[in-house]
Each structure stands twice: as C-alpha cells, then as structure tokens.
Amino acid sequence: MGFRAPPAGRAAGSGSAHFKEALPRLCEAVEEADFIAIDGEFTGISDGPSVSALTNGLDTPEERYCKLRKHSMNFLLFQFGLCTFKYDQNQSIYITKAFNFYVFPKPFNRTSPDIKFICQSSSIDFLASQGFDFNKVFRSGIPYLTQEEESQLREQYEERRGQINGNGPITYTPNSSMSVSHIPEDQRAFIKNVEEKVEDLLKNSEKSLDLEPCTGFQRKLIYQTLNSRQSKGLHVETLENDKKERFIQISKVDDEERRRREQQKQQREQEELNDAVGFSRVIRAVSKSGKLVVGHNMLLDVMHTIHQFCGPVPEELDDFKEVTMSVFPRLVDTKLMASIQPFKEIIHNTSLGELHKRLIEKPFKSPKTECPVDFQSYNTSSEQLHEAGYDAYITGLCFISMANYLGTFLTPPKSHISARSKLLEPFYNKLFLMRVIDIPYLNMCGPDLQPKRDHVLYVTFPKEWKTCDLYQLFSAFGNIQVSWIDDTSAFVSLSQTDQVQIAINTSRYAESYRIQTYAEYLQSRQKSTNTNRRWASDGWADTSYNAAAMTTASGFSHAQSRQHSMKRSISPSLEEQNCNADSSWTHYCSVKKIKTDGDGSQAHADVSGSDGAVDWLGQQTDEGGACPGQDQEEAESSQGKRNRKHKKRKSDAVETTPPPLFDVPQVW
C-alpha cells in the first residue's frame, strides 16, 4: 500500500485507495500542528564520483549546490516520512501523528509522464539491510505529478473533449481529411469484420459488444468507420482488461444514456487525474499551511521534494532559494542546531540516531508524546532508523529537546519553548552544509557567509601529481591542508597568511605548475560565469526556470575513479595537522541569561562575549570566525584511513596554529 500499514483493527485497501482515505486526516493534522518534521529515503546520492570525491572542504555554497543538482537529482525520493507535532498545554505533552509514504511515479495512462530514474547499488544494498520493502514501492507506491505536468494533462484532456462531435463517439474524432476510402488494403478485411459484428449487434437483443484487443491504429480505424456510418444509437469507448490490453466496447444507447455515459466517463477521467496528482497534494498541503518544517541534514530532502513534486530545481542557487522559500517559508535543520552554539560543546556526534540518544540525557530532557489510536505510533526503544516516518518522528523529538534546552537560558527558566519562539529565529532557514570547512550552513533567505580564505592557494599541476608531490612542493611552509578539486587542481591551505606571497613569488618561473591566490581563482571563475550566461533583450539574465511559477498561492571508467579516490584519501585534515587548531578559529562566548518580557513572550537571545556580539550560531563581528559545522562521525569515516597513513608525517612536522579563517557578519 502507499504507506506503512495502519494499526491493527484498521482496514487496509490498495495503495491509492488507502492514500485517498488518509489524505483528509493528514491535511487536518498539518493544519492543527505546531510544526512538521520530514525525512526522505533515496535510491542513491551521487551518480558520478563518490561523495568524498564530489565534495570539497572549500566549496562555495554555489559550487556545492551545483554539484548536488548535477549528480543527485536523477535519483528518486521513494519514501517520504512526515510527522506532525501539536503541544497540549493542559497535559504538557506533544500529540504526534506520523505518516510513512511509499512514493513511485507510475504513469496512470499513455499520455502521463514516464519518469526515468537511476539507482546506486550501495544505497539499495543499505536500505535492503535495514528491511526496506521495495515491493511496496514498485507495486503500490503513490504516484505524483508536478504542477506543470498536471496542467499539461488537464489541457490535453480538455482538448480531447473539445474535439468530440456531439453525435459521434466519445473517445475519438477522426481527422476530417481522412475518409473511409483511406483504409489501408491490409486492414480492410479487419474493418469489414468489425462492421459485420456491429450490424449483428444492432439486430439482436444484446446490449453491448466487446471487440478483441487490437492495435492503436486499428482502434483509430474503427472509430473513423463507426463515426461516419454507424454513429446513431451507438456508444464507442476504449477500455483496458486485466492484462493491460486495450479493446473497444460498443454499446447500444439512446440519447439520454449517451449523455449519462459521457458524464460518467468525464467523472472517471477527472478522478484519474486527481489520483495521478497523488502525493504532490501532501506537499501542497504542507506548503499552504506555512508551518515550520523541521529536518535533519535536510538539504537533499528539500531539493528532492521540490524537484519531484513541485518542479525541476533551477540552475542558479539564488533561484533555488527563492523557490524553496515560496514552498517552505520556514525551515529548521536539527543537524545544524546540534553542530553550533550553544549545543556543539555538549553534543559530539550529530548523526540522527546518536543525537537522539544524547538528547534524552542531562542536561537535556526527552519530551512527553502521545499518539492517537488511529495513527502510526513508534517506540524509540526499538530503533527503526531509515524508515522515513520513524526518522521524521525522531527528528521532531530532537528539535523539541534542543528548543526546550534554550529555555534554560531564560530568567526564570522555561520548560517548554514554542516552535514560534524568537529564541529559534537564528536557526530559521539555514541548512547544514556537509563537509565544508568554514561555511557551516546554506542561508536560504539571504546572502551566504563569505570566508576570507586569504591563506588558501589554488594550484594547477600535471595529472600525474599526487598529494605527496604537493607536500614536497610546499615543504618549506610547514603544515598544509590539501583539498582536491579534480585530477589537475587542488586548494592548498597554508598555516600562515603571510606565507602566501612567498609561495606565489617562488612559482613565477615554474613550468609544470601554477599557483594563484584564492581571490584570483574566484575572479577567474566569475569571468567564466559571466561569459557563459545568457542575457535577454531587457538586460536581465535569461534563466531556464521561472521561479515565480512556484509560489505557495499556486498550490502548485572504474579504474580512473578508483585512482581519483585514492589521491584524495591521503590528504590530512586540519585536525590531523594540529589537534588544537579548532580552538584557534572557533571562538565561543558566554551566554547570558535572557529575561522574558512582561507578557511572557521571549526576546532575542542576548549572547555576547569579550570580542564582539554573537548569536546562537556563534557568529562574531570581529575577525574571529564561526563554527565550522563539521560533524565527528563523517570526519572519522572519511579520514580514518588518512590518519593512519600520515601518523609519522604528522609527528615529524612542526606544528603551528593556523590563523582565523574568515570574517563573519552578524546574521540577526
């Protein structure tokens, strides 16, 4: 069926029927919710390089977005979890309503979109090991249409209706230039046989006649013939049998019966179209509600949701932000919350399962929840991670625990913090950026952070070079960090900014390699972007995506790859070079108690330090820096092998503390 089986005692029908039954209940749950948690499962992550090779610790937000758009959008989001949370003031408890949808874009007729998607074997193998039910996806997954696809199908439907002759058959009207005499020679015996069967039908007492399944061209000829010779008193309609074979049914009718059947057919076609829109109605309901949407490491969830159920994600990052804010006006990413102030020092693993385990211990407190009898309930004592509905439920619990923890900074402390509290505003619409060293998040409602990166060099070199060659080239400059871009280029981060010019000067007469500052690299990329961009007659950039169409109001080869990966696997991270490096460019400030206003509403968090004002994100107005936003589990998994390979190099090197990496403006 379309989503997780209902609790014992509730009837379970087919996927579409069950979804239609549940949709009103879901819409009601969304409307009454304080916030909504979501999660998705995909058929893969990257269709090209591995994730570690695809991502770069010095990607700009634009570069990261373009990589994800290019290498991730051909996968399918085929399980969508949603859990609504509503706080009951009287019982001090959250009422939860969880839904787990299996989603699949099966075409409902020959004119509907026939979607192509790809799978990644590692992702499928992982989901299978977690007990994922692929049969439910492919046999009874809920279909969906984007708004544009729905509009096109409805236009086609209206066009067909408009072509119908009032006295002719309902389903097909032949081209006026085609006459019966144009029937091909090899089809005349077939048509003559059909005509004889129709004449027998008109003479006997039978009410209808089912012809044998035939080709589309033959059905076209039948319509043409009957429309010109036998239209009076007959109703002709194409149907489909259990084997998905199409055949023609001919019935004897009077004018009243013809009109009744016409209305029934129109009603069936409208219902088919509505069923085809399917799961997109869920996204439209969430969007229309304007409620806070919470996810964990949710950038890909958001991108896939918009791409599948709203419209293709645009080429430009700014356009994507505009579209996202029109669909989901308020977002919160719990992975980002857990990675930064004031949680980072007390939360050391931000994977969803480990985060939930930490948030039920002191100083946090697990929220009390209750699930109505008619809805799916989950027991956190028996983990069901990687079922989207369960992950959405756990994400919501993590959000509540962290939000309530912020209440301990109030005077007097508050045990419950509303999803609409101003204490949470600094976290709104900022999505965690995986594996970017100095930009912790993607700012969906404004400009992104712009780190200075004055200590970073852009180096181009022969394809045969490996990491050890770069270390030898920069051996005079102490500890460095290498971030590969492709086979012939990499970023090299020096430990001291004043070493940059020395490195540039020593490379002036080099023949095999070239060194540029990071600023020069950005400038050359900007020129290339401006050259390639199309411009319209009015002087504005001509993009292939119309963001205005997506508004809430509208509802809406292996060896090379292996070598590539190996080259990157031996680049040491910043932590390997200096275990104390993090403290030199991540400054935390003391958090003062926050008083509540007289009416009980909460003011903005007053978070300050000796070096300048900061918000919950740990952002400063001086040249301090911000939290890097990296998480321990991914650093360990992607760098464990590198730690062992470079242990000797690390101990022999002269360790120096890198300078602050960037200036960060205040966000709020």
GROMACS .gro file of C-alpha atoms in nm, residues 72 179 182 276 337 456 510 558 592 645:
model
   10
   72SER     CA    1   2.189   1.379  -0.721
  179SER     CA    2  -1.217   0.916  -4.507
  182HIS     CA    3  -0.824   0.574  -4.696
  276ALA     CA    4  -0.231   1.090  -1.062
  337MET     CA    5   2.142   2.321   1.551
  456VAL     CA    6   4.428   2.941   0.059
  510ALA     CA    7   5.770   2.732  -1.272
  558HIS     CA    8   3.614   0.248  -1.278
  592LYS     CA    9   2.390   3.546   2.944
  645LYS     CA   10   4.887   0.688   0.664
   0.00000   0.00000   0.00000
